[in-house]
PDB file of C-alpha atoms in Angstrom:
ATOM      1  CA  UNK D   1       7.981 -29.022  25.919  1.00  0.00           C
ATOM      2  CA  UNK D   2       5.292 -30.412  28.591  1.00  0.00           C
ATOM      3  CA  UNK D   3       7.063 -29.009  31.163  1.00  0.00           C
ATOM      4  CA  UNK D   4       7.925 -25.225  29.835  1.00  0.00           C
ATOM      5  CA  UNK D   5       4.790 -24.925  27.840  1.00  0.00           C
ATOM      6  CA  UNK D   6       1.965 -27.089  28.182  1.00  0.00           C
ATOM      7  CA  UNK D   7       1.923 -27.446  31.878  1.00  0.00           C
ATOM      8  CA  UNK D   8       2.209 -23.385  32.445  1.00  0.00           C
ATOM      9  CA  UNK D   9      -0.009 -22.784  29.585  1.00  0.00           C
ATOM     10  CA  UNK D  10      -2.543 -24.973  31.231  1.00  0.00           C
ATOM     11  CA  UNK D  11      -2.242 -23.433  34.560  1.00  0.00           C
ATOM     12  CA  UNK D  12      -2.638 -20.086  33.138  1.00  0.00           C
ATOM     13  CA  UNK D  13      -6.126 -21.006  31.789  1.00  0.00           C
ATOM     14  CA  UNK D  14      -7.216 -22.476  35.235  1.00  0.00           C
ATOM     15  CA  UNK D  15      -6.216 -19.493  36.925  1.00  0.00           C
ATOM     16  CA  UNK D  16      -7.867 -17.231  34.909  1.00  0.00           C
ATOM     17  CA  UNK D  17     -11.146 -18.589  35.937  1.00  0.00           C
ATOM     18  CA  UNK D  18     -10.047 -18.470  39.711  1.00  0.00           C
ATOM     19  CA  UNK D  19      -9.448 -15.681  42.190  1.00  0.00           C
ATOM     20  CA  UNK D  20      -6.078 -16.653  44.068  1.00  0.00           C
ATOM     21  CA  UNK D  21      -3.527 -14.722  46.242  1.00  0.00           C
ATOM     22  CA  UNK D  22      -0.989 -17.229  46.989  1.00  0.00           C
ATOM     23  CA  UNK D  23      -2.359 -17.511  50.310  1.00  0.00           C
ATOM     24  CA  UNK D  24      -5.924 -18.736  50.268  1.00  0.00           C
ATOM     25  CA  UNK D  25      -7.573 -21.470  48.617  1.00  0.00           C
ATOM     26  CA  UNK D  26      -8.213 -20.682  44.711  1.00  0.00           C
ATOM     27  CA  UNK D  27     -11.863 -19.668  44.473  1.00  0.00           C
ATOM     28  CA  UNK D  28     -13.870 -20.154  40.898  1.00  0.00           C
ATOM     29  CA  UNK D  29     -15.184 -17.011  39.797  1.00  0.00           C
ATOM     30  CA  UNK D  30     -16.350 -18.304  35.973  1.00  0.00           C
ATOM     31  CA  UNK D  31     -15.689 -15.612  33.554  1.00  0.00           C
ATOM     32  CA  UNK D  32     -15.557 -12.540  35.917  1.00  0.00           C
ATOM     33  CA  UNK D  33     -11.940 -12.164  35.540  1.00  0.00           C
ATOM     34  CA  UNK D  34     -12.299 -11.556  31.585  1.00  0.00           C
ATOM     35  CA  UNK D  35     -15.371  -9.261  32.160  1.00  0.00           C
ATOM     36  CA  UNK D  36     -13.335  -7.252  34.483  1.00  0.00           C
ATOM     37  CA  UNK D  37     -10.798  -6.519  32.096  1.00  0.00           C
ATOM     38  CA  UNK D  38     -13.080  -5.272  29.390  1.00  0.00           C
ATOM     39  CA  UNK D  39     -14.411  -2.644  32.103  1.00  0.00           C
ATOM     40  CA  UNK D  40     -11.012  -2.001  33.521  1.00  0.00           C
ATOM     41  CA  UNK D  41      -9.444   1.581  32.512  1.00  0.00           C
ATOM     42  CA  UNK D  42      -5.968   0.467  33.265  1.00  0.00           C
ATOM     43  CA  UNK D  43      -6.198  -2.534  30.853  1.00  0.00           C
ATOM     44  CA  UNK D  44      -7.241  -0.157  28.218  1.00  0.00           C
ATOM     45  CA  UNK D  45      -4.671   2.189  28.756  1.00  0.00           C
ATOM     46  CA  UNK D  46      -2.103  -0.394  28.782  1.00  0.00           C
ATOM     47  CA  UNK D  47      -3.566  -1.811  25.790  1.00  0.00           C
ATOM     48  CA  UNK D  48      -3.041   1.820  23.898  1.00  0.00           C
ATOM     49  CA  UNK D  49       0.399   1.891  25.206  1.00  0.00           C
ATOM     50  CA  UNK D  50       1.265  -1.567  23.883  1.00  0.00           C
ATOM     51  CA  UNK D  51      -0.326  -0.811  20.444  1.00  0.00           C
ATOM     52  CA  UNK D  52       1.218   2.647  20.024  1.00  0.00           C
ATOM     53  CA  UNK D  53       4.699   1.366  20.933  1.00  0.00           C
ATOM     54  CA  UNK D  54       4.424  -1.491  18.438  1.00  0.00           C
ATOM     55  CA  UNK D  55       3.320   0.364  15.439  1.00  0.00           C
ATOM     56  CA  UNK D  56       6.070   3.069  15.973  1.00  0.00           C
ATOM     57  CA  UNK D  57       8.740   0.574  16.752  1.00  0.00           C
ATOM     58  CA  UNK D  58       7.769  -1.730  13.737  1.00  0.00           C
ATOM     59  CA  UNK D  59       7.445   1.216  11.245  1.00  0.00           C
ATOM     60  CA  UNK D  60      10.773   2.729  12.114  1.00  0.00           C
ATOM     61  CA  UNK D  61      12.694  -0.291  13.084  1.00  0.00           C
ATOM     62  CA  UNK D  62      11.702  -1.990   9.613  1.00  0.00           C
ATOM     63  CA  UNK D  63      12.027   0.797   7.670  1.00  0.00           C
ATOM     64  CA  UNK D  64      15.645   1.428   8.960  1.00  0.00           C
ATOM     65  CA  UNK D  65      16.592  -2.125   8.776  1.00  0.00           C
ATOM     66  CA  UNK D  66      15.781  -2.195   5.068  1.00  0.00           C
ATOM     67  CA  UNK D  67      17.666   0.949   4.167  1.00  0.00           C
ATOM     68  CA  UNK D  68      20.847  -0.759   6.382  1.00  0.00           C
ATOM     69  CA  UNK D  69      20.337  -4.197   4.159  1.00  0.00           C
ATOM     70  CA  UNK D  70      20.310  -2.024   0.843  1.00  0.00           C
ATOM     71  CA  UNK D  71      23.532  -0.246   1.798  1.00  0.00           C
ATOM     72  CA  UNK D  72      25.106  -3.714   3.157  1.00  0.00           C
ATOM     73  CA  UNK D  73      24.232  -5.168  -0.315  1.00  0.00           C
ATOM     74  CA  UNK D  74      26.395  -2.744  -1.988  1.00  0.00           C
ATOM     75  CA  UNK D  75      29.377  -3.386   0.197  1.00  0.00           C
ATOM     76  CA  UNK D  76      31.414  -6.659  -0.467  1.00  0.00           C
ATOM     77  CA  UNK D  77      34.416  -8.398   1.174  1.00  0.00           C
ATOM     78  CA  UNK D  78      35.521  -7.716   5.044  1.00  0.00           C
ATOM     79  CA  UNK D  79      34.005  -4.624   5.108  1.00  0.00           C
ATOM     80  CA  UNK D  80      30.524  -6.097   4.900  1.00  0.00           C
ATOM     81  CA  UNK D  81      31.508  -8.642   7.310  1.00  0.00           C
ATOM     82  CA  UNK D  82      32.814  -5.752   9.827  1.00  0.00           C
ATOM     83  CA  UNK D  83      29.795  -3.678   9.609  1.00  0.00           C
ATOM     84  CA  UNK D  84      27.407  -6.932   9.845  1.00  0.00           C
ATOM     85  CA  UNK D  85      29.166  -7.455  13.215  1.00  0.00           C
ATOM     86  CA  UNK D  86      29.132  -4.143  14.252  1.00  0.00           C
ATOM     87  CA  UNK D  87      25.351  -3.766  13.871  1.00  0.00           C
ATOM     88  CA  UNK D  88      24.400  -7.099  15.051  1.00  0.00           C
ATOM     89  CA  UNK D  89      26.353  -6.965  18.325  1.00  0.00           C
ATOM     90  CA  UNK D  90      23.432  -5.147  20.220  1.00  0.00           C
ATOM     91  CA  UNK D  91      21.244  -8.109  19.332  1.00  0.00           C
ATOM     92  CA  UNK D  92      23.786 -10.563  20.858  1.00  0.00           C
ATOM     93  CA  UNK D  93      24.500  -8.194  24.058  1.00  0.00           C
ATOM     94  CA  UNK D  94      22.575  -8.919  27.110  1.00  0.00           C
ATOM     95  CA  UNK D  95      19.363  -7.203  27.288  1.00  0.00           C
ATOM     96  CA  UNK D  96      19.555  -6.051  30.837  1.00  0.00           C
ATOM     97  CA  UNK D  97      23.216  -4.394  30.234  1.00  0.00           C
ATOM     98  CA  UNK D  98      21.592  -2.540  27.104  1.00  0.00           C
ATOM     99  CA  UNK D  99      18.992  -1.383  29.219  1.00  0.00           C
ATOM    100  CA  UNK D 100      21.434   0.046  31.987  1.00  0.00           C
ATOM    101  CA  UNK D 101      23.340   1.386  29.542  1.00  0.00           C
ATOM    102  CA  UNK D 102      20.794   3.557  27.903  1.00  0.00           C
ATOM    103  CA  UNK D 103      19.502   4.499  31.292  1.00  0.00           C
ATOM    104  CA  UNK D 104      22.992   5.902  31.923  1.00  0.00           C
ATOM    105  CA  UNK D 105      22.841   7.701  28.599  1.00  0.00           C
ATOM    106  CA  UNK D 106      19.007   9.096  29.381  1.00  0.00           C
ATOM    107  CA  UNK D 107      19.952  10.559  32.752  1.00  0.00           C
ATOM    108  CA  UNK D 108      18.278  13.961  33.266  1.00  0.00           C
ATOM    109  CA  UNK D 109      21.430  15.269  34.838  1.00  0.00           C
ATOM    110  CA  UNK D 110      24.837  14.349  33.879  1.00  0.00           C
ATOM    111  CA  UNK D 111      23.875  12.094  31.083  1.00  0.00           C
ATOM    112  CA  UNK D 112      25.764  11.734  27.971  1.00  0.00           C
ATOM    113  CA  UNK D 113      22.797  12.531  25.645  1.00  0.00           C
ATOM    114  CA  UNK D 114      22.309  15.850  27.942  1.00  0.00           C
ATOM    115  CA  UNK D 115      25.915  16.623  27.628  1.00  0.00           C
ATOM    116  CA  UNK D 116      25.939  16.294  23.602  1.00  0.00           C
ATOM    117  CA  UNK D 117      22.646  18.622  23.713  1.00  0.00           C
ATOM    118  CA  UNK D 118      24.516  21.168  25.836  1.00  0.00           C
ATOM    119  CA  UNK D 119      27.395  21.253  23.763  1.00  0.00           C
ATOM    120  CA  UNK D 120      25.123  22.038  20.386  1.00  0.00           C
ATOM    121  CA  UNK D 121      23.149  24.743  22.669  1.00  0.00           C
ATOM    122  CA  UNK D 122      19.857  22.739  23.222  1.00  0.00           C
ATOM    123  CA  UNK D 123      18.390  22.621  26.899  1.00  0.00           C
ATOM    124  CA  UNK D 124      18.964  19.707  28.935  1.00  0.00           C
ATOM    125  CA  UNK D 125      15.803  17.061  28.420  1.00  0.00           C
ATOM    126  CA  UNK D 126      14.237  15.163  31.133  1.00  0.00           C
ATOM    127  CA  UNK D 127      13.965  11.844  28.894  1.00  0.00           C
ATOM    128  CA  UNK D 128      12.838   9.026  31.091  1.00  0.00           C
ATOM    129  CA  UNK D 129      11.677  11.427  34.025  1.00  0.00           C
ATOM    130  CA  UNK D 130       9.258  12.965  31.370  1.00  0.00           C
ATOM    131  CA  UNK D 131       5.822  11.079  30.989  1.00  0.00           C
ATOM    132  CA  UNK D 132       5.827  12.660  27.343  1.00  0.00           C
ATOM    133  CA  UNK D 133       9.222  11.587  26.677  1.00  0.00           C
ATOM    134  CA  UNK D 134       9.686   8.222  28.329  1.00  0.00           C
ATOM    135  CA  UNK D 135       7.944   5.924  25.921  1.00  0.00           C
ATOM    136  CA  UNK D 136       9.741   7.235  22.802  1.00  0.00           C
ATOM    137  CA  UNK D 137      13.161   6.975  24.637  1.00  0.00           C
ATOM    138  CA  UNK D 138      12.281   3.076  25.285  1.00  0.00           C
ATOM    139  CA  UNK D 139      11.333   2.792  21.674  1.00  0.00           C
ATOM    140  CA  UNK D 140      14.841   4.252  20.165  1.00  0.00           C
ATOM    141  CA  UNK D 141      16.465   1.950  22.700  1.00  0.00           C
ATOM    142  CA  UNK D 142      14.347  -1.100  21.249  1.00  0.00           C
ATOM    143  CA  UNK D 143      14.992   0.014  17.939  1.00  0.00           C
ATOM    144  CA  UNK D 144      18.604   0.212  18.109  1.00  0.00           C
ATOM    145  CA  UNK D 145      18.781  -3.357  19.738  1.00  0.00           C
ATOM    146  CA  UNK D 146      16.892  -5.028  17.232  1.00  0.00           C
ATOM    147  CA  UNK D 147      17.447  -3.287  13.926  1.00  0.00           C
ATOM    148  CA  UNK D 148      20.779  -5.067  13.349  1.00  0.00           C
ATOM    149  CA  UNK D 149      19.186  -8.589  13.464  1.00  0.00           C
ATOM    150  CA  UNK D 150      16.379  -7.500  11.118  1.00  0.00           C
ATOM    151  CA  UNK D 151      19.044  -5.923   8.595  1.00  0.00           C
ATOM    152  CA  UNK D 152      20.623  -9.273   8.442  1.00  0.00           C
ATOM    153  CA  UNK D 153      17.652 -11.216   7.612  1.00  0.00           C
ATOM    154  CA  UNK D 154      16.609  -8.586   4.819  1.00  0.00           C
ATOM    155  CA  UNK D 155      20.096  -8.781   3.411  1.00  0.00           C
ATOM    156  CA  UNK D 156      19.639 -12.449   3.179  1.00  0.00           C
ATOM    157  CA  UNK D 157      16.466 -11.899   1.320  1.00  0.00           C
ATOM    158  CA  UNK D 158      18.045  -9.383  -1.000  1.00  0.00           C
ATOM    159  CA  UNK D 159      20.985 -11.641  -1.744  1.00  0.00           C
ATOM    160  CA  UNK D 160      18.695 -14.333  -2.661  1.00  0.00           C
ATOM    161  CA  UNK D 161      17.342 -11.986  -5.691  1.00  0.00           C
ATOM    162  CA  UNK D 162      18.866 -13.266  -9.101  1.00  0.00           C
ATOM    163  CA  UNK D 163      21.105 -10.621 -10.321  1.00  0.00           C
ATOM    164  CA  UNK D 164      19.905 -11.111 -13.700  1.00  0.00           C
ATOM    165  CA  UNK D 165      16.816  -9.474 -12.807  1.00  0.00           C
ATOM    166  CA  UNK D 166      18.844  -6.150 -11.899  1.00  0.00           C
ATOM    167  CA  UNK D 167      20.772  -6.446 -14.954  1.00  0.00           C
ATOM    168  CA  UNK D 168      17.614  -6.730 -17.225  1.00  0.00           C
ATOM    169  CA  UNK D 169      16.227  -3.589 -15.236  1.00  0.00           C
ATOM    170  CA  UNK D 170      19.188  -1.678 -15.637  1.00  0.00           C
ATOM    171  CA  UNK D 171      19.468  -2.488 -19.666  1.00  0.00           C
ATOM    172  CA  UNK D 172      15.677  -0.919 -19.673  1.00  0.00           C
ATOM    173  CA  UNK D 173      16.658   2.106 -18.148  1.00  0.00           C
ATOM    174  CA  UNK D 174      15.551   1.472 -14.398  1.00  0.00           C
ATOM    175  CA  UNK D 175      17.045   3.468 -11.512  1.00  0.00           C
ATOM    176  CA  UNK D 176      17.880   2.311  -8.122  1.00  0.00           C
ATOM    177  CA  UNK D 177      14.975   3.181  -6.590  1.00  0.00           C
ATOM    178  CA  UNK D 178      12.789   1.715  -9.448  1.00  0.00           C
ATOM    179  CA  UNK D 179      14.597  -1.362  -9.085  1.00  0.00           C
ATOM    180  CA  UNK D 180      14.091  -1.513  -5.443  1.00  0.00           C
ATOM    181  CA  UNK D 181      10.271  -1.090  -5.735  1.00  0.00           C
ATOM    182  CA  UNK D 182       9.602  -3.373  -8.720  1.00  0.00           C
ATOM    183  CA  UNK D 183      12.076  -6.021  -8.350  1.00  0.00           C
ATOM    184  CA  UNK D 184      13.715  -6.276  -4.694  1.00  0.00           C
ATOM    185  CA  UNK D 185      10.462  -5.325  -2.422  1.00  0.00           C
ATOM    186  CA  UNK D 186       7.944  -7.605  -4.201  1.00  0.00           C
ATOM    187  CA  UNK D 187      10.705 -10.758  -4.164  1.00  0.00           C
ATOM    188  CA  UNK D 188      11.690 -10.088  -0.376  1.00  0.00           C
ATOM    189  CA  UNK D 189       7.968  -9.921   0.321  1.00  0.00           C
ATOM    190  CA  UNK D 190       7.800 -13.091   2.292  1.00  0.00           C
ATOM    191  CA  UNK D 191      11.054 -12.147   4.495  1.00  0.00           C
ATOM    192  CA  UNK D 192       9.235  -8.520   5.013  1.00  0.00           C
ATOM    193  CA  UNK D 193       6.050 -10.354   6.136  1.00  0.00           C
ATOM    194  CA  UNK D 194       8.069 -12.531   8.621  1.00  0.00           C
ATOM    195  CA  UNK D 195       9.616  -9.851  10.080  1.00  0.00           C
ATOM    196  CA  UNK D 196       6.658  -7.777  10.537  1.00  0.00           C
ATOM    197  CA  UNK D 197       4.839 -10.958  12.414  1.00  0.00           C
ATOM    198  CA  UNK D 198       7.585 -11.645  14.525  1.00  0.00           C
ATOM    199  CA  UNK D 199       8.258  -8.107  15.338  1.00  0.00           C
ATOM    200  CA  UNK D 200       4.320  -7.597  16.329  1.00  0.00           C
ATOM    201  CA  UNK D 201       4.812 -10.713  18.837  1.00  0.00           C
ATOM    202  CA  UNK D 202       7.929  -9.492  20.375  1.00  0.00           C
ATOM    203  CA  UNK D 203       6.834  -5.948  20.852  1.00  0.00           C
ATOM    204  CA  UNK D 204       3.542  -6.881  22.488  1.00  0.00           C
ATOM    205  CA  UNK D 205       5.215  -9.341  24.875  1.00  0.00           C
ATOM    206  CA  UNK D 206       8.246  -7.193  25.407  1.00  0.00           C
ATOM    207  CA  UNK D 207       8.798  -6.784  29.241  1.00  0.00           C
ATOM    208  CA  UNK D 208      12.499  -5.917  30.255  1.00  0.00           C
ATOM    209  CA  UNK D 209      12.828  -2.332  28.876  1.00  0.00           C
ATOM    210  CA  UNK D 210       9.418  -1.227  30.397  1.00  0.00           C
ATOM    211  CA  UNK D 211      10.259  -2.781  33.649  1.00  0.00           C
ATOM    212  CA  UNK D 212      13.662  -1.507  34.074  1.00  0.00           C
ATOM    213  CA  UNK D 213      13.258   1.874  32.237  1.00  0.00           C
ATOM    214  CA  UNK D 214       9.876   2.762  33.180  1.00  0.00           C
ATOM    215  CA  UNK D 215       8.398   6.271  33.089  1.00  0.00           C
ATOM    216  CA  UNK D 216       6.474   8.525  35.584  1.00  0.00           C
ATOM    217  CA  UNK D 217       3.046   7.112  36.427  1.00  0.00           C
ATOM    218  CA  UNK D 218       1.420   4.789  33.872  1.00  0.00           C
ATOM    219  CA  UNK D 219       3.081   6.364  31.039  1.00  0.00           C
ATOM    220  CA  UNK D 220       5.026   3.266  29.942  1.00  0.00           C
ATOM    221  CA  UNK D 221       2.807   0.444  31.424  1.00  0.00           C
ATOM    222  CA  UNK D 222       1.990  -2.074  28.730  1.00  0.00           C
ATOM    223  CA  UNK D 223       0.145  -5.004  28.928  1.00  0.00           C
ATOM    224  CA  UNK D 224       3.160  -7.221  29.692  1.00  0.00           C
ATOM    225  CA  UNK D 225       4.145  -5.121  32.471  1.00  0.00           C
ATOM    226  CA  UNK D 226       0.572  -4.713  33.748  1.00  0.00           C
ATOM    227  CA  UNK D 227       0.039  -8.493  33.887  1.00  0.00           C
ATOM    228  CA  UNK D 228       3.277  -8.871  35.819  1.00  0.00           C
ATOM    229  CA  UNK D 229       2.108  -6.366  38.385  1.00  0.00           C
ATOM    230  CA  UNK D 230      -1.170  -7.959  38.728  1.00  0.00           C
ATOM    231  CA  UNK D 231       0.273 -11.286  39.507  1.00  0.00           C
ATOM    232  CA  UNK D 232       3.187 -10.584  41.597  1.00  0.00           C
ATOM    233  CA  UNK D 233       2.900  -7.248  42.902  1.00  0.00           C
ATOM    234  CA  UNK D 234      -0.798  -7.057  43.753  1.00  0.00           C
ATOM    235  CA  UNK D 235      -0.965 -10.997  43.924  1.00  0.00           C
ATOM    236  CA  UNK D 236      -4.115 -10.970  41.919  1.00  0.00           C
ATOM    237  CA  UNK D 237      -3.074 -14.071  39.931  1.00  0.00           C
ATOM    238  CA  UNK D 238      -6.485 -14.832  38.478  1.00  0.00           C
ATOM    239  CA  UNK D 239      -6.757 -11.694  37.175  1.00  0.00           C
ATOM    240  CA  UNK D 240      -3.311 -11.512  35.785  1.00  0.00           C
ATOM    241  CA  UNK D 241      -3.627 -14.590  33.938  1.00  0.00           C
ATOM    242  CA  UNK D 242      -6.761 -13.580  32.458  1.00  0.00           C
ATOM    243  CA  UNK D 243      -5.070 -10.661  31.137  1.00  0.00           C
ATOM    244  CA  UNK D 244      -2.269 -12.911  29.782  1.00  0.00           C
ATOM    245  CA  UNK D 245      -4.683 -14.881  27.854  1.00  0.00           C
ATOM    246  CA  UNK D 246      -6.118 -11.915  26.429  1.00  0.00           C
ATOM    247  CA  UNK D 247      -2.898 -10.887  25.239  1.00  0.00           C
ATOM    248  CA  UNK D 248      -2.453 -14.591  23.959  1.00  0.00           C
ATOM    249  CA  UNK D 249      -5.579 -14.541  22.016  1.00  0.00           C
ATOM    250  CA  UNK D 250      -4.896 -10.830  20.581  1.00  0.00           C
ATOM    251  CA  UNK D 251      -1.407 -11.888  19.128  1.00  0.00           C
ATOM    252  CA  UNK D 252      -2.935 -15.088  17.614  1.00  0.00           C
ATOM    253  CA  UNK D 253      -5.743 -13.159  15.694  1.00  0.00           C
ATOM    254  CA  UNK D 254      -3.061 -10.443  14.911  1.00  0.00           C
ATOM    255  CA  UNK D 255      -0.843 -13.211  13.422  1.00  0.00           C
ATOM    256  CA  UNK D 256      -3.662 -15.084  11.720  1.00  0.00           C
ATOM    257  CA  UNK D 257      -4.924 -11.957  10.036  1.00  0.00           C
ATOM    258  CA  UNK D 258      -1.339 -10.889   8.748  1.00  0.00           C
ATOM    259  CA  UNK D 259      -0.628 -14.097   7.382  1.00  0.00           C
ATOM    260  CA  UNK D 260      -4.263 -14.495   5.570  1.00  0.00           C
ATOM    261  CA  UNK D 261      -4.048 -10.890   4.611  1.00  0.00           C
ATOM    262  CA  UNK D 262      -0.826 -10.976   2.857  1.00  0.00           C
ATOM    263  CA  UNK D 263      -0.858 -14.507   1.275  1.00  0.00           C
ATOM    264  CA  UNK D 264       2.837 -15.421   0.949  1.00  0.00           C
ATOM    265  CA  UNK D 265       4.608 -17.266  -1.836  1.00  0.00           C
ATOM    266  CA  UNK D 266       7.568 -18.489  -0.437  1.00  0.00           C
ATOM    267  CA  UNK D 267       9.196 -19.300  -3.936  1.00  0.00           C
ATOM    268  CA  UNK D 268      10.056 -16.763  -6.992  1.00  0.00           C
TER     269      UNK D 268
END
């Protein structure tokens, strides 16, 4: 724990108050790196893209995972196990392999998706080559890669709801969606909050898709990618460490806010 977390985290804090380029000796600059971030238009642009990506990915991903979990809950036996394995497969597939697969699907010339579009009479799309489409292409890839894991978690929560509650609601004349909104959703609220919290942390920290599937210009540059570019491409380690600490503080406040805003009762 000290090797993989305490020492690197402490080093990042120390670096955030210095200027260092790997070559010369570190120079103490106080809080200049932090004040620079708040006046840096590239920082705000990366923050905007990170928030936009997180909101869309979490909203669509959680909704789709919930629908899949509801569908799985009405399937029993081997068919349910097969569907769970099928939808969970992208979760255990190496991230880099999935990214290169989707890059091939998104190819603007000769790509699979454009071939399908041509078959139904839709013009070819630039996908990752377009500054307007690249971010949403990455978003769809991330949803595909994570929706199976979220669906399994939601299914576990749904299966934990007592069946007697559904039977009583059915006797009272409640339909499927009434039972979902009045029984299922309130009782799996802790699971839902957990999934939202970890999704916020995961989407803000996500790096590989934006590094390997980057769009034109700064259209897909998130805070995590911006931090990497500062530290390892421009060799501005102090400023990069400061931006990484700002990300940590934002995630910390977001997590605390969510847990306090939605007080969780872990028993029903």
